[in-house]
CSV table of N, CA, C and O in Angstrom, one decimal:
chain,number,residue,atom,x,y,z
A,1,UNK,N,-9.5,24.7,-0.1
A,1,UNK,CA,-9.5,24.2,0.9
A,1,UNK,C,-9.1,25.3,2.1
A,1,UNK,O,-8.2,25.3,3.3
A,2,UNK,N,-8.0,26.3,2.0
A,2,UNK,CA,-8.0,27.7,2.6
A,2,UNK,C,-6.5,28.3,1.9
A,2,UNK,O,-6.3,28.1,0.7
A,3,UNK,N,-5.8,28.5,2.8
A,3,UNK,CA,-4.3,29.1,2.0
A,3,UNK,C,-4.2,28.3,1.5
A,3,UNK,O,-3.8,27.3,1.5
A,4,UNK,N,-2.8,29.3,0.7
A,4,UNK,CA,-2.0,28.8,-0.5
A,4,UNK,C,-0.8,27.7,0.7
A,4,UNK,O,-1.1,27.2,1.6
A,5,UNK,N,-0.9,26.0,-0.2
A,5,UNK,CA,-0.2,24.5,0.9
A,5,UNK,C,-1.9,23.9,1.6
A,5,UNK,O,-1.0,22.5,1.4
A,6,UNK,N,-2.6,24.5,1.8
A,6,UNK,CA,-3.7,23.3,2.6
A,6,UNK,C,-4.1,22.6,2.0
A,6,UNK,O,-4.3,21.5,2.1
A,7,UNK,N,-4.2,22.4,0.2
A,7,UNK,CA,-4.4,21.8,-0.8
A,7,UNK,C,-3.3,20.4,-0.3
A,7,UNK,O,-3.4,18.9,-0.6
A,8,UNK,N,-2.5,20.8,-0.5
A,8,UNK,CA,-1.3,19.4,-0.5
A,8,UNK,C,-1.4,19.0,0.7
A,8,UNK,O,-0.9,17.4,0.6
A,9,UNK,N,-1.4,20.0,2.3
A,9,UNK,CA,-1.7,19.1,3.0
A,9,UNK,C,-2.6,18.1,3.3
A,9,UNK,O,-2.1,17.1,3.7
A,10,UNK,N,-4.0,18.8,2.5
A,10,UNK,CA,-5.5,17.5,2.4
A,10,UNK,C,-5.0,16.8,1.6
A,10,UNK,O,-5.1,15.8,2.8
A,11,UNK,N,-4.3,16.4,0.5
A,11,UNK,CA,-3.9,15.8,-0.4
A,11,UNK,C,-3.0,14.1,1.1
A,11,UNK,O,-3.3,13.7,0.6
A,12,UNK,N,-2.0,14.7,1.3
A,12,UNK,CA,-1.1,13.8,2.3
A,12,UNK,C,-2.0,13.6,3.2
A,12,UNK,O,-1.3,12.2,3.6
A,13,UNK,N,-2.9,13.8,4.3
A,13,UNK,CA,-3.6,13.4,4.7
A,13,UNK,C,-4.2,12.3,4.3
A,13,UNK,O,-4.6,11.6,4.8
A,14,UNK,N,-5.1,12.2,3.7
A,14,UNK,CA,-5.6,11.6,2.6
A,14,UNK,C,-4.8,10.5,3.0
A,14,UNK,O,-5.1,8.7,2.6
A,15,UNK,N,-3.8,10.8,1.9
A,15,UNK,CA,-2.2,9.9,1.6
A,15,UNK,C,-2.2,8.4,3.0
A,15,UNK,O,-2.5,7.2,3.1
A,16,UNK,N,-2.4,9.4,3.6
A,16,UNK,CA,-1.7,9.0,5.5
A,16,UNK,C,-3.3,7.8,5.3
A,16,UNK,O,-2.7,6.7,6.0
A,17,UNK,N,-4.4,8.0,5.5
A,17,UNK,CA,-5.1,7.1,5.5
A,17,UNK,C,-5.6,6.3,4.5
A,17,UNK,O,-5.5,4.6,5.0
A,18,UNK,N,-5.2,6.1,3.3
A,18,UNK,CA,-4.9,5.2,2.8
A,18,UNK,C,-3.5,4.1,2.1
A,18,UNK,O,-4.1,2.7,1.9
A,19,UNK,N,-2.6,5.3,2.3
A,19,UNK,CA,-1.8,3.4,2.3
A,19,UNK,C,-1.5,2.9,4.3
A,19,UNK,O,-1.4,1.9,3.8
A,20,UNK,N,-2.8,3.7,4.9
A,20,UNK,CA,-2.7,2.6,6.2
A,20,UNK,C,-3.8,1.0,5.7
A,20,UNK,O,-3.3,0.1,6.0
A,21,UNK,N,-4.9,2.0,5.2
A,21,UNK,CA,-5.9,0.5,4.6
A,21,UNK,C,-5.0,-0.1,3.0
A,21,UNK,O,-5.3,-0.9,3.0
A,22,UNK,N,-4.3,0.6,2.4
A,22,UNK,CA,-3.2,-0.8,1.7
A,22,UNK,C,-2.6,-1.6,2.2
A,22,UNK,O,-2.5,-2.9,2.3
A,23,UNK,N,-1.6,-1.0,3.4
A,23,UNK,CA,-1.0,-1.7,3.9
A,23,UNK,C,-2.0,-2.8,5.1
A,23,UNK,O,-1.4,-4.5,5.4
A,24,UNK,N,-3.3,-2.5,5.4
A,24,UNK,CA,-3.6,-3.7,6.7
A,24,UNK,C,-4.7,-4.2,5.4
A,24,UNK,O,-4.5,-5.4,5.0
A,25,UNK,N,-5.2,-4.0,4.9
A,25,UNK,CA,-5.4,-4.8,3.5
A,25,UNK,C,-5.3,-5.9,2.7
A,25,UNK,O,-4.9,-7.2,2.6
A,26,UNK,N,-3.6,-5.3,2.4
A,26,UNK,CA,-2.5,-6.6,2.2
A,26,UNK,C,-2.0,-7.7,3.2
A,26,UNK,O,-2.0,-9.0,3.0
A,27,UNK,N,-1.9,-7.0,4.7
A,27,UNK,CA,-2.2,-7.9,6.0
A,27,UNK,C,-3.2,-9.1,5.6
A,27,UNK,O,-3.2,-10.5,6.1
A,28,UNK,N,-4.8,-8.8,5.7
A,28,UNK,CA,-6.1,-9.5,5.6
A,28,UNK,C,-6.2,-10.6,4.7
A,28,UNK,O,-5.8,-11.4,4.6
A,29,UNK,N,-6.0,-9.6,3.6
A,29,UNK,CA,-5.6,-10.9,2.1
A,29,UNK,C,-4.2,-12.0,2.4
A,29,UNK,O,-4.7,-12.7,2.5
A,30,UNK,N,-3.0,-11.8,2.7
A,30,UNK,CA,-2.7,-12.8,3.4
A,30,UNK,C,-2.8,-13.7,4.4
A,30,UNK,O,-2.9,-15.0,4.1
A,31,UNK,N,-2.9,-12.9,5.3
A,31,UNK,CA,-3.8,-13.7,6.4
A,31,UNK,C,-4.9,-14.9,5.6
A,31,UNK,O,-5.2,-15.9,6.0
A,32,UNK,N,-5.6,-14.7,4.9
A,32,UNK,CA,-6.6,-14.8,4.3
A,32,UNK,C,-7.0,-16.1,3.1
A,32,UNK,O,-7.3,-17.3,3.3
A,33,UNK,N,-5.9,-15.3,2.9
A,33,UNK,CA,-4.8,-16.5,1.5
A,33,UNK,C,-4.1,-18.4,2.9
A,33,UNK,O,-4.2,-18.9,2.2
A,34,UNK,N,-3.6,-17.5,3.7
A,34,UNK,CA,-2.8,-18.1,4.1
A,34,UNK,C,-3.6,-19.1,5.3
A,34,UNK,O,-3.4,-20.4,5.2
A,35,UNK,N,-4.5,-18.8,5.8
A,35,UNK,CA,-6.1,-19.2,6.3
A,35,UNK,C,-6.8,-20.1,5.3
A,35,UNK,O,-7.8,-21.1,5.3
A,36,UNK,N,-6.4,-20.6,4.1
A,36,UNK,CA,-6.9,-21.0,3.4
A,36,UNK,C,-8.6,-20.3,3.3
A,36,UNK,O,-9.2,-21.9,2.2
A,37,UNK,N,-8.2,-19.8,3.5
A,37,UNK,CA,-10.2,-18.7,2.9
A,37,UNK,C,-9.4,-18.0,1.3
A,37,UNK,O,-8.5,-17.3,1.1
A,38,UNK,N,-10.6,-17.3,0.0
A,38,UNK,CA,-10.7,-17.1,-0.5
A,38,UNK,C,-10.7,-15.3,-0.5
A,38,UNK,O,-11.8,-14.7,0.8
A,39,UNK,N,-9.4,-15.0,-0.3
A,39,UNK,CA,-9.1,-13.3,-0.9
A,39,UNK,C,-10.8,-12.6,-1.7
A,39,UNK,O,-10.6,-11.2,-0.8
A,40,UNK,N,-11.2,-13.4,-2.3
A,40,UNK,CA,-12.2,-12.2,-3.3
A,40,UNK,C,-13.2,-11.9,-2.9
A,40,UNK,O,-14.0,-11.4,-2.4
A,41,UNK,N,-13.9,-13.6,-0.9
A,41,UNK,CA,-14.7,-13.4,-0.5
A,41,UNK,C,-14.4,-12.3,0.9
A,41,UNK,O,-15.7,-12.0,1.4
A,42,UNK,N,-13.2,-11.5,0.8
A,42,UNK,CA,-12.7,-11.6,2.4
A,42,UNK,C,-12.9,-9.5,1.2
A,42,UNK,O,-13.6,-8.8,2.1
A,43,UNK,N,-12.7,-9.2,0.1
A,43,UNK,CA,-13.0,-8.0,-0.3
A,43,UNK,C,-14.4,-8.0,-0.7
A,43,UNK,O,-14.6,-6.9,-0.3
A,44,UNK,N,-15.6,-9.1,-0.7
A,44,UNK,CA,-16.9,-9.2,-0.6
A,44,UNK,C,-17.4,-8.9,0.7
A,44,UNK,O,-18.1,-7.5,0.6
A,45,UNK,N,-17.1,-9.1,1.7
A,45,UNK,CA,-17.5,-8.4,3.1
A,45,UNK,C,-16.9,-7.3,3.6
A,45,UNK,O,-17.7,-6.2,4.0
A,46,UNK,N,-15.3,-6.8,3.2
A,46,UNK,CA,-15.0,-5.4,3.4
A,46,UNK,C,-16.1,-4.4,2.4
A,46,UNK,O,-16.4,-3.5,3.2
A,47,UNK,N,-16.0,-4.4,1.4
A,47,UNK,CA,-17.1,-3.4,0.8
A,47,UNK,C,-18.0,-3.8,0.9
A,47,UNK,O,-18.7,-2.4,1.5
A,48,UNK,N,-18.6,-4.9,1.2
A,48,UNK,CA,-19.9,-4.8,2.4
A,48,UNK,C,-20.2,-3.9,3.5
A,48,UNK,O,-21.0,-2.8,3.3
A,49,UNK,N,-19.4,-4.0,4.3
A,49,UNK,CA,-19.3,-3.6,5.7
A,49,UNK,C,-18.8,-2.5,5.4
A,49,UNK,O,-18.9,-1.4,6.0
A,50,UNK,N,-18.1,-1.9,4.9
A,50,UNK,CA,-17.2,-0.7,4.6
A,50,UNK,C,-17.5,0.6,3.7
A,50,UNK,O,-17.1,1.3,3.8
A,51,UNK,N,-18.5,-0.6,2.1
A,51,UNK,CA,-18.9,0.6,1.8
A,51,UNK,C,-17.4,1.7,0.8
A,51,UNK,O,-17.6,2.1,0.5
A,52,UNK,N,-16.7,1.1,0.6
A,52,UNK,CA,-14.9,1.4,0.4
A,52,UNK,C,-14.7,1.0,-1.5
A,52,UNK,O,-14.7,-0.2,-1.1
A,53,UNK,N,-14.7,1.4,-1.7
A,53,UNK,CA,-14.3,1.1,-3.8
A,53,UNK,C,-12.7,0.9,-3.7
A,53,UNK,O,-11.9,0.0,-4.6
A,54,UNK,N,-12.2,1.7,-2.5
A,54,UNK,CA,-10.6,2.2,-3.0
A,54,UNK,C,-10.4,0.3,-2.3
A,54,UNK,O,-9.5,-1.0,-3.2
A,55,UNK,N,-11.3,-0.9,-1.0
A,55,UNK,CA,-11.2,-2.2,-1.2
A,55,UNK,C,-11.4,-3.1,-2.4
A,55,UNK,O,-11.0,-4.3,-2.1
A,56,UNK,N,-12.5,-3.0,-3.1
A,56,UNK,CA,-12.7,-2.9,-4.2
A,56,UNK,C,-11.5,-2.9,-5.2
A,56,UNK,O,-11.2,-4.1,-5.8
A,57,UNK,N,-11.1,-2.2,-5.4
A,57,UNK,CA,-9.7,-2.3,-6.6
A,57,UNK,C,-8.8,-2.8,-5.5
A,57,UNK,O,-8.4,-3.6,-7.0
A,58,UNK,N,-8.0,-2.6,-4.8
A,58,UNK,CA,-6.9,-2.8,-4.6
A,58,UNK,C,-7.1,-4.5,-3.9
A,58,UNK,O,-6.0,-4.7,-4.3
A,59,UNK,N,-8.3,-4.7,-3.0
A,59,UNK,CA,-8.4,-6.0,-2.3
A,59,UNK,C,-8.9,-6.9,-4.0
A,59,UNK,O,-8.2,-8.0,-4.1
A,60,UNK,N,-9.3,-6.2,-5.0
A,60,UNK,CA,-9.6,-7.0,-6.5
A,60,UNK,C,-8.3,-7.6,-6.7
A,60,UNK,O,-8.1,-9.0,-7.9
A,61,UNK,N,-7.0,-6.3,-7.1
A,61,UNK,CA,-6.3,-6.5,-7.5
A,61,UNK,C,-5.1,-7.8,-6.6
A,61,UNK,O,-4.5,-8.6,-7.1
A,62,UNK,N,-5.5,-7.5,-5.1
A,62,UNK,CA,-4.3,-8.3,-4.6
A,62,UNK,C,-4.8,-10.4,-4.3
A,62,UNK,O,-4.2,-11.5,-4.9
A,63,UNK,N,-6.7,-10.3,-4.9
A,63,UNK,CA,-7.1,-11.1,-4.7
A,63,UNK,C,-6.5,-12.0,-6.5
A,63,UNK,O,-6.8,-13.5,-6.2
A,64,UNK,N,-6.7,-11.4,-7.7
A,64,UNK,CA,-6.2,-12.0,-8.5
A,64,UNK,C,-4.6,-11.8,-9.2
A,64,UNK,O,-5.2,-13.0,-9.8
A,65,UNK,N,-4.6,-11.5,-8.5
A,65,UNK,CA,-2.8,-11.8,-8.9
A,65,UNK,C,-2.4,-10.3,-10.0
A,65,UNK,O,-1.3,-10.8,-10.1
A,66,UNK,N,-3.4,-9.5,-10.2
A,66,UNK,CA,-3.3,-8.5,-11.5
A,66,UNK,C,-2.9,-7.7,-11.2
A,66,UNK,O,-3.8,-6.9,-10.6
A,67,UNK,N,-1.7,-7.0,-10.8
A,67,UNK,CA,-1.3,-5.9,-10.2
A,67,UNK,C,-0.9,-4.5,-12.2
A,67,UNK,O,0.3,-4.4,-11.3
A,68,UNK,N,-1.7,-4.9,-12.7
A,68,UNK,CA,-1.1,-3.4,-13.9
A,68,UNK,C,-1.0,-2.5,-13.1
A,68,UNK,O,-2.0,-1.7,-12.1
A,69,UNK,N,0.4,-1.5,-12.7
A,69,UNK,CA,0.1,-0.5,-12.0
A,69,UNK,C,-0.3,0.4,-12.2
A,69,UNK,O,-0.5,1.6,-13.4
A,70,UNK,N,-1.1,0.8,-10.5
A,70,UNK,CA,-2.2,1.8,-11.0
A,70,UNK,C,-1.1,3.5,-10.2
A,70,UNK,O,-1.2,4.4,-10.5
A,71,UNK,N,-1.3,2.9,-9.2
A,71,UNK,CA,-0.1,3.5,-7.9
A,71,UNK,C,1.1,2.9,-7.7
A,71,UNK,O,1.3,2.2,-6.9
A,72,UNK,N,2.3,3.6,-8.1
A,72,UNK,CA,3.3,1.8,-7.4
A,72,UNK,C,3.9,2.4,-6.2
A,72,UNK,O,3.5,3.2,-5.8
A,73,UNK,N,4.7,0.9,-5.8
A,73,UNK,CA,5.2,1.4,-4.7
A,73,UNK,C,6.2,2.5,-4.6
A,73,UNK,O,6.2,3.2,-3.1
A,74,UNK,N,6.9,3.1,-5.4
A,74,UNK,CA,8.0,4.1,-4.7
A,74,UNK,C,6.7,5.5,-4.8
A,74,UNK,O,7.4,6.6,-3.9
A,75,UNK,N,5.9,5.6,-5.4
A,75,UNK,CA,5.0,6.7,-5.6
A,75,UNK,C,4.4,6.6,-3.8
A,75,UNK,O,4.1,7.9,-3.6
A,76,UNK,N,4.0,6.1,-3.5
A,76,UNK,CA,3.1,5.1,-2.0
A,76,UNK,C,4.6,6.2,-1.2
A,76,UNK,O,4.3,6.7,-0.4
A,77,UNK,N,5.9,5.2,-1.2
A,77,UNK,CA,7.0,5.3,-0.8
A,77,UNK,C,7.0,7.2,-0.7
A,77,UNK,O,7.4,8.3,0.6
A,78,UNK,N,7.4,8.2,-1.7
A,78,UNK,CA,7.1,9.2,-1.9
A,78,UNK,C,7.0,9.8,-0.7
A,78,UNK,O,6.9,11.0,-0.3
A,79,UNK,N,5.4,9.6,-1.0
A,79,UNK,CA,4.0,10.2,-0.7
A,79,UNK,C,4.3,9.9,1.0
A,79,UNK,O,4.1,11.0,2.2
A,80,UNK,N,4.4,8.6,1.8
A,80,UNK,CA,5.3,8.3,3.1
A,80,UNK,C,6.3,9.4,3.3
A,80,UNK,O,6.0,10.1,5.0
A,81,UNK,N,6.7,9.8,2.5
A,81,UNK,CA,8.3,10.3,3.2
A,81,UNK,C,7.8,11.9,3.3
A,81,UNK,O,8.0,12.7,4.6
A,82,UNK,N,6.4,12.3,2.7
A,82,UNK,CA,6.6,13.8,2.8
A,82,UNK,C,5.1,13.9,4.1
A,82,UNK,O,5.3,14.6,4.6
A,83,UNK,N,4.7,13.1,4.4
A,83,UNK,CA,3.6,12.4,5.4
A,83,UNK,C,4.4,12.7,6.4
A,83,UNK,O,4.3,13.4,7.7
A,84,UNK,N,5.6,11.8,6.7
A,84,UNK,CA,6.2,11.8,8.2
A,84,UNK,C,7.0,12.9,7.9
A,84,UNK,O,7.0,13.5,9.5
A,85,UNK,N,7.5,14.5,7.6
A,85,UNK,CA,7.4,15.2,7.4
A,85,UNK,C,6.8,15.7,7.8
A,85,UNK,O,7.3,17.4,9.0
A,86,UNK,N,5.2,16.4,7.5
A,86,UNK,CA,4.5,17.3,7.7
A,86,UNK,C,4.6,16.7,8.6
A,86,UNK,O,3.5,17.4,10.3
A,87,UNK,N,4.2,15.3,9.7
A,87,UNK,CA,3.5,14.8,10.7
A,87,UNK,C,4.6,15.4,11.9
A,87,UNK,O,4.4,16.1,12.9
A,88,UNK,N,6.2,15.3,10.9
A,88,UNK,CA,7.0,16.2,12.5
A,88,UNK,C,6.6,17.7,12.9
A,88,UNK,O,7.3,18.4,13.8
A,89,UNK,N,6.8,18.1,11.0
A,89,UNK,CA,6.9,19.7,11.6
A,89,UNK,C,5.4,20.2,12.1
A,89,UNK,O,5.0,20.9,13.2
A,90,UNK,N,4.1,19.8,11.7
A,90,UNK,CA,2.8,19.7,12.6
A,90,UNK,C,3.0,19.2,13.9
A,90,UNK,O,2.3,19.4,15.0
A,91,UNK,N,4.2,18.4,14.5
A,91,UNK,CA,4.7,17.9,16.0
A,91,UNK,C,3.4,17.2,16.2
A,91,UNK,O,3.4,17.1,17.2
A,92,UNK,N,3.4,16.5,15.5
A,92,UNK,CA,2.2,14.9,16.1
A,92,UNK,C,2.9,13.6,15.6
A,92,UNK,O,3.4,13.5,14.6
A,93,UNK,N,2.6,13.4,17.2
A,93,UNK,CA,3.7,12.1,17.4
A,93,UNK,C,2.5,10.6,16.7
A,93,UNK,O,1.1,11.2,16.5
A,94,UNK,N,3.0,10.3,15.6
A,94,UNK,CA,2.1,9.3,15.2
A,94,UNK,C,2.9,7.9,14.6
A,94,UNK,O,3.8,7.7,14.0
A,95,UNK,N,2.9,7.3,15.7
A,95,UNK,CA,3.7,5.8,15.5
A,95,UNK,C,3.8,4.9,14.8
A,95,UNK,O,4.4,4.0,14.5
A,96,UNK,N,2.5,5.4,14.2
A,96,UNK,CA,2.6,3.9,12.9
A,96,UNK,C,3.3,4.5,11.8
A,96,UNK,O,3.9,3.5,10.4
A,97,UNK,N,4.1,5.5,11.6
A,97,UNK,CA,4.1,5.7,9.8
A,97,UNK,C,6.0,5.5,10.0
A,97,UNK,O,5.6,4.9,8.7
A,98,UNK,N,6.4,4.8,10.7
A,98,UNK,CA,7.9,5.1,10.8
A,98,UNK,C,7.6,2.9,9.8
A,98,UNK,O,8.5,2.6,9.6
A,99,UNK,N,7.0,2.3,10.9
A,99,UNK,CA,7.1,0.6,10.3
A,99,UNK,C,6.3,0.8,9.4
A,99,UNK,O,6.6,0.0,8.2
A,100,UNK,N,5.0,1.7,8.7
A,100,UNK,CA,4.3,2.4,7.4
A,100,UNK,C,5.4,2.5,6.0
A,100,UNK,O,5.6,1.4,5.4
A,101,UNK,N,6.4,2.8,6.6
A,101,UNK,CA,7.1,4.4,5.2
A,101,UNK,C,8.9,2.6,5.7
A,101,UNK,O,8.8,2.7,4.8
A,102,UNK,N,8.6,1.6,6.3
A,102,UNK,CA,9.9,1.4,6.4
A,102,UNK,C,9.0,0.3,5.2
A,102,UNK,O,10.2,-0.3,4.9
A,103,UNK,N,7.9,-0.3,5.4
A,103,UNK,CA,7.3,-1.4,4.5
A,103,UNK,C,7.7,-1.1,3.1
A,103,UNK,O,8.5,-2.0,2.5
A,104,UNK,N,7.3,0.3,3.3
A,104,UNK,CA,6.9,0.5,1.6
A,104,UNK,C,8.6,0.8,1.1
A,104,UNK,O,9.6,0.4,-0.3
A,105,UNK,N,9.6,0.9,2.4
A,105,UNK,CA,11.3,1.5,1.6
A,105,UNK,C,12.1,0.1,1.7
A,105,UNK,O,12.2,-0.2,0.8
A,106,UNK,N,11.3,-0.8,2.5
A,106,UNK,CA,11.6,-2.5,1.8
A,106,UNK,C,11.2,-3.3,0.6
A,106,UNK,O,12.3,-3.3,0.2
A,107,UNK,N,10.3,-3.0,0.1
A,107,UNK,CA,10.2,-3.0,-1.0
A,107,UNK,C,10.8,-2.6,-1.9
A,107,UNK,O,10.9,-2.9,-3.6
A,108,UNK,N,10.7,-1.4,-1.9
A,108,UNK,CA,11.9,-0.1,-3.0
A,108,UNK,C,13.2,-1.4,-3.0
A,108,UNK,O,13.6,-1.3,-4.4
A,109,UNK,N,13.4,-0.9,-2.4
A,109,UNK,CA,14.8,-1.9,-1.9
A,109,UNK,C,15.1,-3.1,-2.6
A,109,UNK,O,16.4,-3.1,-3.1
A,110,UNK,N,14.0,-3.6,-2.5
A,110,UNK,CA,13.9,-5.3,-3.4
A,110,UNK,C,13.4,-4.9,-4.7
A,110,UNK,O,13.8,-6.3,-5.5
A,111,UNK,N,12.9,-4.1,-5.1
A,111,UNK,CA,13.4,-4.1,-6.9
A,111,UNK,C,12.0,-3.4,-6.9
A,111,UNK,O,12.4,-3.7,-8.2
A,112,UNK,N,11.0,-3.7,-5.8
A,112,UNK,CA,9.9,-3.4,-6.6
A,112,UNK,C,9.3,-2.2,-7.3
A,112,UNK,O,7.6,-1.9,-7.1
A,113,UNK,N,10.0,-1.1,-7.3
A,113,UNK,CA,8.9,0.2,-6.3
A,113,UNK,C,8.5,0.4,-8.0
A,113,UNK,O,7.2,1.7,-8.5
A,114,UNK,N,8.6,-0.5,-9.4
A,114,UNK,CA,7.5,0.4,-10.1
A,114,UNK,C,6.8,-0.6,-9.9
A,114,UNK,O,5.5,-0.7,-10.9
A,115,UNK,N,6.4,-1.2,-9.0
A,115,UNK,CA,4.7,-2.3,-9.3
A,115,UNK,C,3.7,-1.3,-8.3
A,115,UNK,O,4.1,-0.8,-8.0
A,116,UNK,N,2.4,-1.9,-8.7
A,116,UNK,CA,1.9,-1.0,-7.8
A,116,UNK,C,1.6,-1.3,-6.4
A,116,UNK,O,2.3,-2.7,-5.8
A,117,UNK,N,1.1,-0.3,-5.7
A,117,UNK,CA,1.8,-0.5,-4.3
A,117,UNK,C,0.6,-1.2,-3.6
A,117,UNK,O,0.4,-1.9,-2.8
A,118,UNK,N,-0.5,-2.3,-4.3
A,118,UNK,CA,-1.6,-3.1,-3.6
A,118,UNK,C,-1.0,-4.8,-3.8
A,118,UNK,O,-0.3,-5.2,-3.2
A,119,UNK,N,0.7,-4.3,-4.4
A,119,UNK,CA,1.6,-5.0,-4.6
A,119,UNK,C,2.1,-6.3,-3.1
A,119,UNK,O,2.6,-7.1,-3.1
A,120,UNK,N,2.6,-5.0,-2.2
A,120,UNK,CA,3.7,-4.7,-1.5
A,120,UNK,C,3.2,-6.4,-0.6
A,120,UNK,O,3.9,-6.6,-0.1
A,121,UNK,N,1.8,-6.6,0.1
A,121,UNK,CA,1.9,-7.6,0.8
A,121,UNK,C,1.7,-8.7,0.3
A,121,UNK,O,2.8,-10.0,0.8
A,122,UNK,N,1.6,-8.9,-0.9
A,122,UNK,CA,1.5,-10.2,-1.7
A,122,UNK,C,2.9,-10.5,-1.7
A,122,UNK,O,3.7,-11.4,-1.7
A,123,UNK,N,3.8,-9.4,-2.1
A,123,UNK,CA,5.4,-9.6,-2.3
A,123,UNK,C,6.1,-10.7,-1.3
A,123,UNK,O,6.8,-11.5,-0.9
A,124,UNK,N,5.5,-9.5,-0.1
A,124,UNK,CA,6.3,-9.7,1.5
A,124,UNK,C,5.9,-11.5,2.2
A,124,UNK,O,6.3,-12.2,2.7
A,125,UNK,N,4.3,-11.5,1.7
A,125,UNK,CA,3.9,-13.1,1.6
A,125,UNK,C,4.0,-14.2,1.0
A,125,UNK,O,3.8,-15.4,1.3
A,126,UNK,N,5.4,-13.8,0.1
A,126,UNK,CA,5.4,-14.7,-0.5
A,126,UNK,C,7.0,-14.6,-1.2
A,126,UNK,O,7.6,-14.8,-2.1
A,127,UNK,N,7.3,-15.6,-0.6
A,127,UNK,CA,9.8,-15.7,-0.1
A,127,UNK,C,9.8,-16.7,-1.1
A,127,UNK,O,10.6,-16.4,-1.7
A,128,UNK,N,8.9,-17.2,-1.3
A,128,UNK,CA,9.9,-17.8,-3.1
A,128,UNK,C,9.5,-17.5,-4.3
A,128,UNK,O,9.7,-18.2,-5.6
A,129,UNK,N,8.7,-16.6,-4.7
A,129,UNK,CA,8.7,-14.9,-5.7
A,129,UNK,C,9.3,-13.9,-5.3
A,129,UNK,O,8.2,-12.8,-5.2
A,130,UNK,N,10.2,-13.7,-5.2
A,130,UNK,CA,11.0,-12.1,-4.7
A,130,UNK,C,11.5,-11.7,-5.3
A,130,UNK,O,11.9,-10.6,-5.8
A,131,UNK,N,11.4,-11.9,-6.9
A,131,UNK,CA,11.3,-11.4,-8.2
A,131,UNK,C,10.0,-10.2,-8.3
A,131,UNK,O,9.1,-10.5,-8.6
A,132,UNK,N,10.4,-9.2,-8.9
A,132,UNK,CA,9.0,-8.2,-9.2
A,132,UNK,C,8.5,-9.0,-10.4
A,132,UNK,O,8.9,-9.8,-11.3
A,133,UNK,N,7.1,-9.0,-10.1
A,133,UNK,CA,6.2,-9.6,-12.1
A,133,UNK,C,6.7,-8.5,-12.4
A,133,UNK,O,6.3,-9.3,-13.8
A,134,UNK,N,6.9,-7.3,-12.6
A,134,UNK,CA,7.0,-6.5,-13.8
A,134,UNK,C,8.7,-7.3,-15.3
A,134,UNK,O,8.4,-7.4,-16.3
A,135,UNK,N,9.3,-8.5,-14.0
A,135,UNK,CA,10.7,-8.6,-14.5
A,135,UNK,C,10.2,-10.0,-15.2
A,135,UNK,O,10.8,-11.2,-15.3
A,136,UNK,N,8.6,-11.0,-15.0
A,136,UNK,CA,8.2,-12.0,-15.4
A,136,UNK,C,7.5,-11.3,-16.5
A,136,UNK,O,6.7,-12.6,-17.5
A,137,UNK,N,7.5,-10.2,-16.8
A,137,UNK,CA,6.3,-10.1,-18.1
A,137,UNK,C,7.1,-10.5,-19.7
A,137,UNK,O,8.3,-9.6,-19.4
C-alpha cells in the first residue's frame, strides 16, 4: 500500500464503506419488512444489481434472523471511532460519520456489543425485542 501505516489507513477507508453499507442495508431490510415485503427478495435484488457478496452474507443474516457473530457491533464501533480520528487528522469533513457511529454507540449502550454488526438494524426496528439475542440463546 505504501509507507508504514498505509495498510491500516486503507483498512479504515474500506471499513468506512462497509459500515455505511451495513447501516444502509439494515435500514433497507427494516423498510422492506415493515412494508410487508420479503427481505430475502431485497437481498436477491441488491446482489443481482450490485454484485456484492457482502449484501448476500449480511442481508441473508438480516432476512433470516440468524446472527451468529462474525464481526461484532463493538468491533464496528471501534473501527468507526478510528475512522473518525483518521478523517479528523486528514481534515476530511464527512457528515455521515457521527450519525453512523452514534447508531453503533447506542447499540452497544443497549448491551448488543457482542452481537453481529448485521443485527443493528434489526434491533432498532424491533422495539418489542430490546434484549440481545445472545441473551436468548
